[in-house]
mmCIF file with all atom_site columns, C-alpha atoms in Angstrom:
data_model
loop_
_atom_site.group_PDB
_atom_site.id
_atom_site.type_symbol
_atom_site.label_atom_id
_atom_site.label_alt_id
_atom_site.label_comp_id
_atom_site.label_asym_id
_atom_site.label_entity_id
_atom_site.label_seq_id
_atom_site.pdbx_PDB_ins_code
_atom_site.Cartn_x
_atom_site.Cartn_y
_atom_site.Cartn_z
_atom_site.occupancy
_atom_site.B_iso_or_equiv
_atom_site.pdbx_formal_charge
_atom_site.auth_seq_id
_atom_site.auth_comp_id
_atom_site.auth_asym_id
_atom_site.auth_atom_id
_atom_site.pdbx_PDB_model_num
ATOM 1   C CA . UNK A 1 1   ? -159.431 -35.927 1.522   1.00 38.00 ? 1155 UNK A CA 1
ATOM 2   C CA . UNK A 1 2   ? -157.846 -37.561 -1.721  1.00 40.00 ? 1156 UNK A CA 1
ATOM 3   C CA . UNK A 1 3   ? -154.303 -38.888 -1.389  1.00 42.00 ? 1157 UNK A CA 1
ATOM 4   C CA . UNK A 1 4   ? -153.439 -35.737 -3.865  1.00 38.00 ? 1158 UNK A CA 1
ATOM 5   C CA . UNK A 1 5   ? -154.481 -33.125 -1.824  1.00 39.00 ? 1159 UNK A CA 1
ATOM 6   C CA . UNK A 1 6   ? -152.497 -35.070 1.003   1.00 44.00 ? 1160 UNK A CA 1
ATOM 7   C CA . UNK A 1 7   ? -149.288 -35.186 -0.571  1.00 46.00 ? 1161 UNK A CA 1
ATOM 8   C CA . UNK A 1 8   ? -150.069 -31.779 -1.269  1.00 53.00 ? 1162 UNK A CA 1
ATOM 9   C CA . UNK A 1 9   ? -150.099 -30.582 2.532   1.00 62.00 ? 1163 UNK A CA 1
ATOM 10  C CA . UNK A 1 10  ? -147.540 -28.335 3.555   1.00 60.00 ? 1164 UNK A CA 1
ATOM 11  C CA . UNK A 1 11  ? -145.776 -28.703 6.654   1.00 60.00 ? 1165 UNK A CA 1
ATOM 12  C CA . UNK A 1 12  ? -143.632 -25.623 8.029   1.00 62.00 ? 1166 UNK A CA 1
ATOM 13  C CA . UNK A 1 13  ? -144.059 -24.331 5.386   1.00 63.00 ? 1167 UNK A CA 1
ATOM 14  C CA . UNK A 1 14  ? -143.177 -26.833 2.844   1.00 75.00 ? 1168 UNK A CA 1
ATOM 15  C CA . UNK A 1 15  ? -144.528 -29.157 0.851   1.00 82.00 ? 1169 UNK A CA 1
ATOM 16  C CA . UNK A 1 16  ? -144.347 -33.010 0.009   1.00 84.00 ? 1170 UNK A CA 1
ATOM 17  C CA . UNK A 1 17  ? -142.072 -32.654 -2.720  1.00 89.00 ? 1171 UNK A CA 1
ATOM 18  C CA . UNK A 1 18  ? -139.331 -29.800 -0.674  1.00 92.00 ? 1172 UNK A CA 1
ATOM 19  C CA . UNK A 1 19  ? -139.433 -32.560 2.150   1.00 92.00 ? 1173 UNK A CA 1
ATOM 20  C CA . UNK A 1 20  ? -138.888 -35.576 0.164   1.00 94.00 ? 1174 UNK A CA 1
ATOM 21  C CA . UNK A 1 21  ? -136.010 -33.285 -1.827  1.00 95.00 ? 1175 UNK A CA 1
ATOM 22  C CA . UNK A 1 22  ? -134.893 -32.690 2.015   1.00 96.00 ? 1176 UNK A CA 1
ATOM 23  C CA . UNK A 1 23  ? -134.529 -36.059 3.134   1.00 97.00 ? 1177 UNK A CA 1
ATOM 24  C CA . UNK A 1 24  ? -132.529 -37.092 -0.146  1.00 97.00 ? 1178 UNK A CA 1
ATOM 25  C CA . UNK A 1 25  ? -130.135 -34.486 0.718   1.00 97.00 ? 1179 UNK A CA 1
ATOM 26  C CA . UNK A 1 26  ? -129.765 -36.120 4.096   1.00 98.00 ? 1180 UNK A CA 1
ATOM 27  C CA . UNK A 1 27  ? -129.406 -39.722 2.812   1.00 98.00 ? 1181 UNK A CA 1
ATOM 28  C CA . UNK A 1 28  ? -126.463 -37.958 0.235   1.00 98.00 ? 1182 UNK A CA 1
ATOM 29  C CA . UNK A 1 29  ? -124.859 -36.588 2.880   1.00 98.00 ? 1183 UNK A CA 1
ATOM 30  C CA . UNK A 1 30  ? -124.756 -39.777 5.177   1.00 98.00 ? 1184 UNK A CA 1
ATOM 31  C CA . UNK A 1 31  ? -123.898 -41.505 1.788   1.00 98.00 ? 1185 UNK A CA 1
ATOM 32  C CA . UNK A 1 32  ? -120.631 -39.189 1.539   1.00 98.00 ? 1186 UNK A CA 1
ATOM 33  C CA . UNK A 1 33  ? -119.936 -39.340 4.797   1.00 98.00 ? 1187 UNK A CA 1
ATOM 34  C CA . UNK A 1 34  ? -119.763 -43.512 5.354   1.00 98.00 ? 1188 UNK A CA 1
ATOM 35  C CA . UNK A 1 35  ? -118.630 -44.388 2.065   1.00 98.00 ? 1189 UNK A CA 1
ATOM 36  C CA . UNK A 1 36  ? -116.082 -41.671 1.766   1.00 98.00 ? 1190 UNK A CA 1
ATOM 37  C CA . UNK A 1 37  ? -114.378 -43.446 5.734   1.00 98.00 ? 1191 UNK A CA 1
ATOM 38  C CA . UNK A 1 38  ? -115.902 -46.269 6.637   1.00 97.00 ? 1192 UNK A CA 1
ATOM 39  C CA . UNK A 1 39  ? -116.103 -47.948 2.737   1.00 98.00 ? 1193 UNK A CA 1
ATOM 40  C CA . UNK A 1 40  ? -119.152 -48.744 0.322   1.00 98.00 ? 1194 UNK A CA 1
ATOM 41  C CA . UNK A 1 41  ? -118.706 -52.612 0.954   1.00 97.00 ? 1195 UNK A CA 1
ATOM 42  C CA . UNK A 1 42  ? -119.284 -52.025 4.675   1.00 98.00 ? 1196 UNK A CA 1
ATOM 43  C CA . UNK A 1 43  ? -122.174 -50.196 5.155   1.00 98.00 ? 1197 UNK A CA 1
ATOM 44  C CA . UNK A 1 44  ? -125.488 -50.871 4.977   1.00 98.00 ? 1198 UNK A CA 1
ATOM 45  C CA . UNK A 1 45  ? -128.974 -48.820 3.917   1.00 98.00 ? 1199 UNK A CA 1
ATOM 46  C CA . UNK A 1 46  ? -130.158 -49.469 8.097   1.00 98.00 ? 1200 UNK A CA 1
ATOM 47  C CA . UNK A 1 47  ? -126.419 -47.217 8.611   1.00 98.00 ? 1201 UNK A CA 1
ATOM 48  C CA . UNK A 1 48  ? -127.305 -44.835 5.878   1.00 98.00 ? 1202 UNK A CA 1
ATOM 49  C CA . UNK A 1 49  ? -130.051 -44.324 7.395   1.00 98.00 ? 1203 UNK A CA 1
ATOM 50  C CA . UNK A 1 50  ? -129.135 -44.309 11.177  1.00 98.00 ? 1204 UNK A CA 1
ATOM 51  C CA . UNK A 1 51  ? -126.362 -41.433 10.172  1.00 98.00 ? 1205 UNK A CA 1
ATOM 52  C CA . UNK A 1 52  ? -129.369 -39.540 8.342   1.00 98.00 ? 1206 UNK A CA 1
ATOM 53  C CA . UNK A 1 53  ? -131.751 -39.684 11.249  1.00 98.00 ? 1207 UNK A CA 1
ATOM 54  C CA . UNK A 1 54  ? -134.397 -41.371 8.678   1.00 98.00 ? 1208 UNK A CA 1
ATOM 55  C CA . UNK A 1 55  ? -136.378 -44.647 8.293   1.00 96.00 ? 1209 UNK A CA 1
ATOM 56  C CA . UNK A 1 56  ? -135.744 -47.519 6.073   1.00 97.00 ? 1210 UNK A CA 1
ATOM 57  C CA . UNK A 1 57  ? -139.102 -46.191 4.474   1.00 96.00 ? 1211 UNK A CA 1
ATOM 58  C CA . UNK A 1 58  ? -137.377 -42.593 3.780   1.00 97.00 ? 1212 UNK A CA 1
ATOM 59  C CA . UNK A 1 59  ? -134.611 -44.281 2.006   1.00 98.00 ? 1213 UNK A CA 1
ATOM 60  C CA . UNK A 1 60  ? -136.451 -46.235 -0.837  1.00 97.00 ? 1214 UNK A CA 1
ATOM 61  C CA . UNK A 1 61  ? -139.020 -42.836 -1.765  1.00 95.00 ? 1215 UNK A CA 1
ATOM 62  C CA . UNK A 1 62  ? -135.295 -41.826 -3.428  1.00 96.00 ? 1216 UNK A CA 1
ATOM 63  C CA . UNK A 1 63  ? -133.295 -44.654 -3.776  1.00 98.00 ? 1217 UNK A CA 1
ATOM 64  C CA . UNK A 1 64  ? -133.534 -48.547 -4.989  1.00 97.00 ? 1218 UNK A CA 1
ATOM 65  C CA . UNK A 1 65  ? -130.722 -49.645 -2.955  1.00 98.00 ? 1219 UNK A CA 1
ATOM 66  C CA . UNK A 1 66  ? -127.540 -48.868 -1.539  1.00 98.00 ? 1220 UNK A CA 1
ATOM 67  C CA . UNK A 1 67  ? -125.728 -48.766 -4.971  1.00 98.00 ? 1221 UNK A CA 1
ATOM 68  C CA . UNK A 1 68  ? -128.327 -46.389 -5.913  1.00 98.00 ? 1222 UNK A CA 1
ATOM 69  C CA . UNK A 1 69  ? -127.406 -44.028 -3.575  1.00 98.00 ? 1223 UNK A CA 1
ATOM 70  C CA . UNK A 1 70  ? -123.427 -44.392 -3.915  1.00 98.00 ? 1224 UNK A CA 1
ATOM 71  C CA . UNK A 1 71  ? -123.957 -43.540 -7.879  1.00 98.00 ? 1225 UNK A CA 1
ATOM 72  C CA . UNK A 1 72  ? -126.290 -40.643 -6.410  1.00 98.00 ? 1226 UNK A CA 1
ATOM 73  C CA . UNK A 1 73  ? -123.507 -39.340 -4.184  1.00 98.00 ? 1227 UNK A CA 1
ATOM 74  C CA . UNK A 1 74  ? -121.242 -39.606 -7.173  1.00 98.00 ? 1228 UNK A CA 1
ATOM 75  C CA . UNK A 1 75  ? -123.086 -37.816 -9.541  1.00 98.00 ? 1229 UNK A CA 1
ATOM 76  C CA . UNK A 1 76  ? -123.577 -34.939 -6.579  1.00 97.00 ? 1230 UNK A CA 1
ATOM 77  C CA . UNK A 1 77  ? -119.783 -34.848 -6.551  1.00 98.00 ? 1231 UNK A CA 1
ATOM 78  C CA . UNK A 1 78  ? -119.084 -35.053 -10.237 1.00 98.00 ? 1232 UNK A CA 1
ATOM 79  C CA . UNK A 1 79  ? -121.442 -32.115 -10.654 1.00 97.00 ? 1233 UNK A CA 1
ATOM 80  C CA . UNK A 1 80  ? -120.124 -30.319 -8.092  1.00 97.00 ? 1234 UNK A CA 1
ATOM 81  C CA . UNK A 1 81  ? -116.283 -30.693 -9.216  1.00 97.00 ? 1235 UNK A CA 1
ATOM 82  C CA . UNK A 1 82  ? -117.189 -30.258 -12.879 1.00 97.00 ? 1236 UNK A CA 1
ATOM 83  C CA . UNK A 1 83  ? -119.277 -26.747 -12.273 1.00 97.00 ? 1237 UNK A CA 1
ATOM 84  C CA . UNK A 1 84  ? -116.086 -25.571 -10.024 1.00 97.00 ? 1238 UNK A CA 1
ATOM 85  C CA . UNK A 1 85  ? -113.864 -26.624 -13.299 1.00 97.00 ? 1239 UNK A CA 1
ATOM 86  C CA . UNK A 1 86  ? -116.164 -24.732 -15.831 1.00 96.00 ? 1240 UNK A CA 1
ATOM 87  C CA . UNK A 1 87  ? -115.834 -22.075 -13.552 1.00 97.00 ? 1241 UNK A CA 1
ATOM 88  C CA . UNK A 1 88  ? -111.996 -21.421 -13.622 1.00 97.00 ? 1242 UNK A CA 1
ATOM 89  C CA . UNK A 1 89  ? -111.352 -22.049 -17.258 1.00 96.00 ? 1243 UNK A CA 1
ATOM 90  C CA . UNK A 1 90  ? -114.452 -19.311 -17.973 1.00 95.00 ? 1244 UNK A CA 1
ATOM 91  C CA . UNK A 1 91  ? -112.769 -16.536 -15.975 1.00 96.00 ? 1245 UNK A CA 1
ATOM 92  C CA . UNK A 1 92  ? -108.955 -17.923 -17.229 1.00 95.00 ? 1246 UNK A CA 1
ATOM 93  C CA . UNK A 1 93  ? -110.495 -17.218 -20.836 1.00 83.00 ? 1247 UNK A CA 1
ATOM 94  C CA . UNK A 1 94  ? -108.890 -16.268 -23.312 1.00 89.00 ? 1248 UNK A CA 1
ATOM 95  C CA . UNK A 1 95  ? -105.236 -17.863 -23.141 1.00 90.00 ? 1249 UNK A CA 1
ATOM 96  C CA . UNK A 1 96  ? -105.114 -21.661 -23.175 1.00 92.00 ? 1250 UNK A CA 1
ATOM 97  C CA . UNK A 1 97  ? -102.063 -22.001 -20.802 1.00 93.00 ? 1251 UNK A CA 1
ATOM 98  C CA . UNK A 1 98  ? -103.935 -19.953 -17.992 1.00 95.00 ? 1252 UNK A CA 1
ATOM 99  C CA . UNK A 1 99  ? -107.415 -22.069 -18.830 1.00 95.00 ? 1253 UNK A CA 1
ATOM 100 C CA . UNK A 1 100 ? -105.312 -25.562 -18.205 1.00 95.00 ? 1254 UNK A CA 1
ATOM 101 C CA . UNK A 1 101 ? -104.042 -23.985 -15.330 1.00 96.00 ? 1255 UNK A CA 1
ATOM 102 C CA . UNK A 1 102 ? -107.011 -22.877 -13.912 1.00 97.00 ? 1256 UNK A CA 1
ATOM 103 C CA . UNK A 1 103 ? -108.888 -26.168 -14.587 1.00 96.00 ? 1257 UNK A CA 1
ATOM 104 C CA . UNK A 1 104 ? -106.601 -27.775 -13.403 1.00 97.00 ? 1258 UNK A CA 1
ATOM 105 C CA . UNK A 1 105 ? -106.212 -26.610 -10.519 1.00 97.00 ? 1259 UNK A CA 1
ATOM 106 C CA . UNK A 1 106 ? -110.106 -25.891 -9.348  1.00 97.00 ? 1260 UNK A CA 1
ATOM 107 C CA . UNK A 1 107 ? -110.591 -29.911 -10.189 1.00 97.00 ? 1261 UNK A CA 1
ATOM 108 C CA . UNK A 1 108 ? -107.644 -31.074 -7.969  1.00 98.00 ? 1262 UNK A CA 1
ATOM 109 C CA . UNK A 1 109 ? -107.985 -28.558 -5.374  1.00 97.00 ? 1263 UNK A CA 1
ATOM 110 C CA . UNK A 1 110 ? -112.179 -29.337 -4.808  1.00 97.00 ? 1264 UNK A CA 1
ATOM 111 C CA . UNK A 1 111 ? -111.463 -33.134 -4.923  1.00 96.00 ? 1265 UNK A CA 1
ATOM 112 C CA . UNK A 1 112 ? -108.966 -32.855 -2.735  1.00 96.00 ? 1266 UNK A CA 1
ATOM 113 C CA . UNK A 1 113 ? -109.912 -30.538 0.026   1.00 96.00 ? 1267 UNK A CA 1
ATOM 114 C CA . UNK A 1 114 ? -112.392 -33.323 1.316   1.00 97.00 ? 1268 UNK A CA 1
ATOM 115 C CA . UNK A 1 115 ? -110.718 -36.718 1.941   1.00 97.00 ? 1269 UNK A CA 1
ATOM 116 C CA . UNK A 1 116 ? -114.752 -38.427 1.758   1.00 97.00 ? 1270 UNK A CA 1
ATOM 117 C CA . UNK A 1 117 ? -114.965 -36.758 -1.380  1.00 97.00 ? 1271 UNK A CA 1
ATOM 118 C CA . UNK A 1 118 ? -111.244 -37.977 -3.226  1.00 97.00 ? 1272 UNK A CA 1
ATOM 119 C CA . UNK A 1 119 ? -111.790 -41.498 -1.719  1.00 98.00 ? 1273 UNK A CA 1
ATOM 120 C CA . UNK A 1 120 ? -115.669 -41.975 -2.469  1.00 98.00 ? 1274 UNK A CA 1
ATOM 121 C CA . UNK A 1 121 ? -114.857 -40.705 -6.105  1.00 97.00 ? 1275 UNK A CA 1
ATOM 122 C CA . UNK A 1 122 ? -111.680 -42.201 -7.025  1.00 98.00 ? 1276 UNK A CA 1
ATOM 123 C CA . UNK A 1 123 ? -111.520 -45.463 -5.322  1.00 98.00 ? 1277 UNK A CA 1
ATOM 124 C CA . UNK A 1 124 ? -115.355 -46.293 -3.544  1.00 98.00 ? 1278 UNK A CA 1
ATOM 125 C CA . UNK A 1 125 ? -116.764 -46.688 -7.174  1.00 98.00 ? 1279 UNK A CA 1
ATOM 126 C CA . UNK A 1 126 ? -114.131 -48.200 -8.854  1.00 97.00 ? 1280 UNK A CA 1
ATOM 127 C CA . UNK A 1 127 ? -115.697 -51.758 -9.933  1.00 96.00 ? 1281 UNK A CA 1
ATOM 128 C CA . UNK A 1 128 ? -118.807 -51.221 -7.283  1.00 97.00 ? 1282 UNK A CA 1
ATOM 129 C CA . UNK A 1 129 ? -120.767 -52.528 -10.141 1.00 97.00 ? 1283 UNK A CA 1
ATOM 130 C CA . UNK A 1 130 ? -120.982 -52.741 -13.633 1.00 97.00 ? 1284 UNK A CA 1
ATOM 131 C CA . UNK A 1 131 ? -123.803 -49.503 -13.712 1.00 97.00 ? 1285 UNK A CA 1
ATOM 132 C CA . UNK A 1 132 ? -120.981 -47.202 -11.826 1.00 98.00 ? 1286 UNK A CA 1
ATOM 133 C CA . UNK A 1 133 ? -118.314 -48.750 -14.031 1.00 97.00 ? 1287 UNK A CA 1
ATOM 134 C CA . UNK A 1 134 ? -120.119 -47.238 -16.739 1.00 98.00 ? 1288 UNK A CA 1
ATOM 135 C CA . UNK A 1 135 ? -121.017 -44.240 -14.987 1.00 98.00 ? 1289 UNK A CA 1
ATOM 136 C CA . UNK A 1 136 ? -117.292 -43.798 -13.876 1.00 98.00 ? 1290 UNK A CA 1
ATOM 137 C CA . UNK A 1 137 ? -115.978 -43.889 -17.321 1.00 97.00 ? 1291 UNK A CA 1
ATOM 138 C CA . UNK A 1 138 ? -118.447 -41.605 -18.980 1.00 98.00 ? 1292 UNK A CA 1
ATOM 139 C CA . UNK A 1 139 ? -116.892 -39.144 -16.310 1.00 98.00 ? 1293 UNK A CA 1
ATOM 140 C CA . UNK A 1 140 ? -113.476 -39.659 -17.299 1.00 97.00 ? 1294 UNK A CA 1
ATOM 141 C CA . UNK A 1 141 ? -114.528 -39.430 -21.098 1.00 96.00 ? 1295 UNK A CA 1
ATOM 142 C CA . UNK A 1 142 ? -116.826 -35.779 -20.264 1.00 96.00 ? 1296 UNK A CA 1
ATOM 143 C CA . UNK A 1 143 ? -113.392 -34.361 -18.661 1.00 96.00 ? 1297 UNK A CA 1
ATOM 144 C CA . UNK A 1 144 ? -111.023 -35.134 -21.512 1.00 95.00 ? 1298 UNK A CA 1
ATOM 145 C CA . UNK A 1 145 ? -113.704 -33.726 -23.592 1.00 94.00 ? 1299 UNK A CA 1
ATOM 146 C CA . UNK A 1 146 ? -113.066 -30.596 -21.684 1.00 94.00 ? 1300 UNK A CA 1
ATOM 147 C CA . UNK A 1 147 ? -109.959 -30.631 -22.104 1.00 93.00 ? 1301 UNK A CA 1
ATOM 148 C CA . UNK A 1 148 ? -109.790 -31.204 -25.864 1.00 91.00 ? 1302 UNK A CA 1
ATOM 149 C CA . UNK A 1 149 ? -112.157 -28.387 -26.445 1.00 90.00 ? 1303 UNK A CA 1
ATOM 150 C CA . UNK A 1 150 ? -110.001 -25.958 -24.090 1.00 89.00 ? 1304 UNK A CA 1
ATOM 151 C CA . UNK A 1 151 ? -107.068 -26.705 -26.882 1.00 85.00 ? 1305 UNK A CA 1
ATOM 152 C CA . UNK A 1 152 ? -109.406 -27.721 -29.659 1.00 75.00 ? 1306 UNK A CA 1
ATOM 153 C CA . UNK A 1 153 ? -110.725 -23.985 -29.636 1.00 65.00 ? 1307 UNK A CA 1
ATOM 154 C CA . UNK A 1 154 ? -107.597 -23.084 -31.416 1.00 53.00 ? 1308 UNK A CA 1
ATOM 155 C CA . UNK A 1 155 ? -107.730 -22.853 -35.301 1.00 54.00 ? 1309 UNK A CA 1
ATOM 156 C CA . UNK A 1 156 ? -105.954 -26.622 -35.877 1.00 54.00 ? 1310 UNK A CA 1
ATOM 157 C CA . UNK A 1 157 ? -105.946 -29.531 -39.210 1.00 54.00 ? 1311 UNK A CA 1
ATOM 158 C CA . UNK A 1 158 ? -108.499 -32.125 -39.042 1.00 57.00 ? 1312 UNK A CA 1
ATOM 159 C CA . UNK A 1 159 ? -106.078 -34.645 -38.843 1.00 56.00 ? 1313 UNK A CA 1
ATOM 160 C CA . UNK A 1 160 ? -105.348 -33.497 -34.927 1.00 66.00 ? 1314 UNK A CA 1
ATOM 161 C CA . UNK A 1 161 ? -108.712 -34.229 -33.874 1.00 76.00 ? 1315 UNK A CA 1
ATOM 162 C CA . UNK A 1 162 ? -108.173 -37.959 -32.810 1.00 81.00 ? 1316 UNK A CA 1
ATOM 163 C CA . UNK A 1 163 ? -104.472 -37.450 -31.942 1.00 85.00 ? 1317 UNK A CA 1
ATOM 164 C CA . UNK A 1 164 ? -106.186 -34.215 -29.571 1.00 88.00 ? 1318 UNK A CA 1
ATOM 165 C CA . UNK A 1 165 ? -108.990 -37.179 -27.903 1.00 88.00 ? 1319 UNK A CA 1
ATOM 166 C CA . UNK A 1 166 ? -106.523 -39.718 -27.064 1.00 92.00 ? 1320 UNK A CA 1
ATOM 167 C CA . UNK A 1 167 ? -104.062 -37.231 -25.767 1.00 92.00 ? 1321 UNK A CA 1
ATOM 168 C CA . UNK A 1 168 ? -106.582 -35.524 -23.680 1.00 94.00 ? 1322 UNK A CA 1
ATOM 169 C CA . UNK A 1 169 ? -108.232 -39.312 -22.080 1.00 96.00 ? 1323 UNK A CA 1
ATOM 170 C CA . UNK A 1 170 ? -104.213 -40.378 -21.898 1.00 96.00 ? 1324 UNK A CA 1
ATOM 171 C CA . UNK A 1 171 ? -103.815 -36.896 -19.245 1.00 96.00 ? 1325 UNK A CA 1
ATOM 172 C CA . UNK A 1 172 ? -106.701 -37.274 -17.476 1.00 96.00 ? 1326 UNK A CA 1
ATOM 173 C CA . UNK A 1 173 ? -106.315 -41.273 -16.372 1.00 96.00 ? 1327 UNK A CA 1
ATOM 174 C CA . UNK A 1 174 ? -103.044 -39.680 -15.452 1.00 96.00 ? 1328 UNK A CA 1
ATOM 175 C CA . UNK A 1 175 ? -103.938 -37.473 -13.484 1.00 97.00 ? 1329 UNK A CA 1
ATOM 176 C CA . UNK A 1 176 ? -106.932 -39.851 -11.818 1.00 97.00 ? 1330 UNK A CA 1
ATOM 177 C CA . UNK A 1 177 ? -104.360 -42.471 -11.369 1.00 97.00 ? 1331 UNK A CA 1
ATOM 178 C CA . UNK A 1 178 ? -101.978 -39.984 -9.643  1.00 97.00 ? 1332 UNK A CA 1
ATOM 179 C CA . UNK A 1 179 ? -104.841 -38.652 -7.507  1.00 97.00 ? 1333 UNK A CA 1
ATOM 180 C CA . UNK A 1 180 ? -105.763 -42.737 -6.354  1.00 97.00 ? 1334 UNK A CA 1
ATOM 181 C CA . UNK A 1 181 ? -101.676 -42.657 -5.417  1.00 97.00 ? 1335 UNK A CA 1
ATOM 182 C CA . UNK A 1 182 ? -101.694 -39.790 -3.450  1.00 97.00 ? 1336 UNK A CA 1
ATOM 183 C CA . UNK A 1 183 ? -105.216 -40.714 -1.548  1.00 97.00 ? 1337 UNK A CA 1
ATOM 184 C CA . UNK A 1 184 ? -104.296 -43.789 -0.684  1.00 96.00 ? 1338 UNK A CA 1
ATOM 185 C CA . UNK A 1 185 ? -100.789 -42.541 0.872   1.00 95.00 ? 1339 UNK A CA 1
ATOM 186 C CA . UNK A 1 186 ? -98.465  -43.638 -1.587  1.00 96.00 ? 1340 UNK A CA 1
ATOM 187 C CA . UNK A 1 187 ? -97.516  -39.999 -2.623  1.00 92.00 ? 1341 UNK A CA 1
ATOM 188 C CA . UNK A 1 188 ? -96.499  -37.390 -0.134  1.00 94.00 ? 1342 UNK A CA 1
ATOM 189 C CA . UNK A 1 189 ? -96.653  -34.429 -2.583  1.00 96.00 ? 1343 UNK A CA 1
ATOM 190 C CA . UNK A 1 190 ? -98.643  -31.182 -1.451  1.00 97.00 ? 1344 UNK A CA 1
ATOM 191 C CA . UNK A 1 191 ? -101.636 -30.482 -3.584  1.00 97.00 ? 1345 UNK A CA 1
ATOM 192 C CA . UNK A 1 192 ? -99.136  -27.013 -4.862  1.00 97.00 ? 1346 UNK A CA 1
ATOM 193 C CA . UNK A 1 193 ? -97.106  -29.783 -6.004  1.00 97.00 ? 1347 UNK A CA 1
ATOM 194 C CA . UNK A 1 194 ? -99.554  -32.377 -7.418  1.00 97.00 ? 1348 UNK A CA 1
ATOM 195 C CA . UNK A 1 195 ? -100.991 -29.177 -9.215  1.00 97.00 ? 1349 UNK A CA 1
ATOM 196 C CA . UNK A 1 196 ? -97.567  -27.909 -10.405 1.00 97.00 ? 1350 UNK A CA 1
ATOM 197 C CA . UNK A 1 197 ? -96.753  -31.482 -11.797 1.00 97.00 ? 1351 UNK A CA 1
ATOM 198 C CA . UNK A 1 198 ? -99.841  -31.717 -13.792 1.00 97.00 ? 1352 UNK A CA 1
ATOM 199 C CA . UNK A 1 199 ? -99.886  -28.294 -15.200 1.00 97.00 ? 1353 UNK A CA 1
ATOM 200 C CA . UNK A 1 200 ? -96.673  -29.179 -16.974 1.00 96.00 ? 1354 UNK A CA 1
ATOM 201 C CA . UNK A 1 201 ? -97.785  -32.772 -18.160 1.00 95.00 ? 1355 UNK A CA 1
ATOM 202 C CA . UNK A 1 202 ? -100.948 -30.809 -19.455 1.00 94.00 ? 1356 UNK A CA 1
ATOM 203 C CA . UNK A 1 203 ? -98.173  -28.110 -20.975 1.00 94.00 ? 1357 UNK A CA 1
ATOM 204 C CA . UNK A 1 204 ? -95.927  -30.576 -22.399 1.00 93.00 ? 1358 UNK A CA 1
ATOM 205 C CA . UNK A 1 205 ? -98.971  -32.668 -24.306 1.00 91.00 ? 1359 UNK A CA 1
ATOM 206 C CA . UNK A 1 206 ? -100.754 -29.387 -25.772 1.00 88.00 ? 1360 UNK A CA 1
ATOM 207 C CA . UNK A 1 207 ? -97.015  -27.863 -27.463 1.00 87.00 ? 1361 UNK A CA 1
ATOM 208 C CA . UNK A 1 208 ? -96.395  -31.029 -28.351 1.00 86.00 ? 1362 UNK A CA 1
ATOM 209 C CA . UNK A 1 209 ? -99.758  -31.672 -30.378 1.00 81.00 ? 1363 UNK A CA 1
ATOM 210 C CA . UNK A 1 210 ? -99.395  -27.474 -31.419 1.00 75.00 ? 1364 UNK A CA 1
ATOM 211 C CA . UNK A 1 211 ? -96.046  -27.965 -33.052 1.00 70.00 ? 1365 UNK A CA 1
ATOM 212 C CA . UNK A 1 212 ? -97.734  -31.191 -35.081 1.00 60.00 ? 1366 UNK A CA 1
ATOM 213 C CA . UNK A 1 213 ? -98.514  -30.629 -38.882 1.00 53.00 ? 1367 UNK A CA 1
#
């Protein structure tokens, strides 16, 4: 038998590439779950894979190392908070104010109704190393570019476009700084609140840029 037609045998019904996509979703999972309590500088790929109920073997068919896997678990989240985002601000469509709101509000609520999830993504990857760095503020940069073309779809001079970019990247650290705050304790605001707050920061920053020349 050729090694093809061996990674080509199914077992229960699957085959070598479902099972391989299987145990990645494991190692993710065990990735969210230690990273997002115990820390990213304290565990190791022999607890990543201990949690997963996997070899060290398992781990390296999907990931180089163990800062592989945190930007892995990152990206999940990211993708997983962004398509939640899209989401609202489709079905909030047409009105601006009810699109901010509704983003908004779908991005803090899904961040925060998992405390792995707001700690791996807003402090676990912070400065992990210079490859999530970059990842991490890509992310930043794809929401404010979400943001500006929520309020950018409205007819506007040219001359608003960069005012519109550094507005929208000035709310959104905001926001992600706020978040760190209020994961980390320092804030005892209910999410209502934390969404209430932002919506009118969010508010405040589009009229201001609407009423500009």
């Amino acid at each position: 038998m050729t090694g093809t037609e061996t990674a080509g045998r199914r077992y229960r019904g699957r085959d070598a590439a479902q099972r391989q996509q299987e145990r990645r979703i494991r190692l993710i999972q065990a990735g969210l779950d230690l990273f997002g309590t115990v820390g990213y500088v304290s565990v190791s790929v022999k607890q990543v894979c201990s949690h997963a109920g996997l070899t060290e073997r398992y781990f390296y068919e999907s990931f180089r190392d163990r800062e592989d896997l945190l930007l892995g678990v990152y990206n999940d989240l990211v993708t997983t908070i962004r398509a939640e985002t899209d989401q609202a601000v489709a079905d909030a469509a047409p009105h601006v104010d009810a699109q901010l709101r509704a983003g908004l509000e779908a991005f803090i609520r899904t961040l925060t109704s998992d405390a792995r999830m707001a700690r791996l993504a807003l402090i676990e990857v912070v400065g992990a190393s210079p490859r999530l760095e970059v990842r991490r503020r890509e992310v930043l940069h794809e929401f404010a570019a979400l943001i500006a073309a929520v309020v950018g779809r409205l007819p506007a001079p040219e001359s608003r476009s960069s005012r519109l970019a550094m507005t929208a990247m000035s709310l959104v650290g905001g926001v992600n700084e706020l978040l760190v705050d209020w994961t980390l304790g320092h804030q005892n605001a209910t999410v209502e609140e934390l969404i209430d707050l932002c919506y009118t920061l969010f508010i405040a920053a589009y009229r201001a840029i609407s009423d500009q020349p």
